[in-house]
Amino acid sequence: MAEAARERVWITEVGPRDGLQNETSHVPTEAKVAFIEGLVSAGLPQIEVGSFVHPRWVPQMADTGEVFAQLTRSPSARYVALVPNLRGYDRAHAAGCDAIALFTAASEGFTAKNINMSIDESLAAFARVAERAHADGIAVRGYVSTIFACPYGGRVAPEAVAAVVRRLRDLGCYEISLGDTIGVGTPAEVRRLLEVLLAEAASDDLVMHFHDTWGMAVANVAQSLELGVRRFDASAGGLGGCPYARSATGNVATEDILYLIEHLGYDTGCDLEGVVAASDALAAHLDHPLASRVYRAVAAGGARGAHG
Ligand code: HMG
Ligand code: MG
């Protein structure tokens, strides 16, 4: 009997942006390009190449235009650039991105520190950027940071997140990524938030973006899957953090959630060994070991033997 088709889960690779933006060692442009090409070859369908923010604020992203210029692009992937304002949009458009990602937060403290705007100011600025992008045929993704807690303002209510999600949806975002910026959320909070959001948004419009500071990110992905979410951001090797949230560590590792999601019976279209190889090549340019548990297990020769 033919095997039933497995349900698809979509992973957006954010390592080249969210991961690398917080690395202090200099990563050469060529290494970033090879990292991205390796991840796309491994099957990742959407990849955040970098950001067009002020280079003084995030120096590691200063060469994003050059990364775009050097990339050999695959028709199978969508290449995204993070953009805070019109100036960033002009740079991203010139670089030839397929999509931009606009980013704000559910808390005023983080929004002010991160982009020097209030939430209202950011959404007003984004309205102009989104209008230009849509006219130019560039897709628009949205981010809401601090979905559970803000490093400057404490706990965040689900209703505050829902209000920003609504406003990003009104700007025509094709999906909205929900960031647990400082990685404090637990499955109980994931459930509380998603029950509110899924009452008014389709699960396909939402993406979960977990940082793993308190070690809950894989459990949070499992909980989100159970509630119907099929889109996740992740960072190869578990790279990352956020320069404006000092306590944040890396994103949940792409390898770790691939292992989880595939073993739960879903199809990600991604090849774990290919992701590990891309992480491995990048690791040579970093001044610390990679955090991903699955990356380490594969590197030690464990995972394939036991679990095929
Ligand atoms: P500002 O200082 O308020 O900007 O910074 P401004 O509009 O007053 O302009 C000041 C100068 O910056 C001007 O130059 C502008 O041209 C220039 P001058 O006239 O002085 O020579 N400028 C720019 N230059 C290059 N690219 C630009 C740009 N914009 C203005 N795009 C700004 C405001 C948003 C620019 C600044 O705050 C910034 O760059 N912030 C970056 C923040 C960032 O990258 N944070 C990390 C990413 S967010 C994140 O990691 C969270 C996420 O992963 C989700 C989660 O985990 O929760 C997405
Ligand atoms: Mg992030």
Tab-separated table of C-alpha atoms and ligand atoms in Angstrom, residues 17-18 21 181 209 211 241-242 251, ligand 2:
chain	number	residue	atom	x	y	z
A	17	ARG	CA	20.743	37.181	10.058
A	18	ASP	CA	19.516	36.504	13.604
A	21	GLN	CA	24.127	39.512	13.914
A	181	THR	CA	13.121	37.399	21.939
A	209	HIS	CA	10.317	32.276	16.440
A	211	HIS	CA	15.035	31.748	21.275
A	241	GLY	CA	20.921	36.184	20.126
A	242	CYS	CA	19.833	39.769	19.847
A	251	ASN	CA	17.405	30.821	18.173
B	2	MG	MG	15.218	36.713	16.957
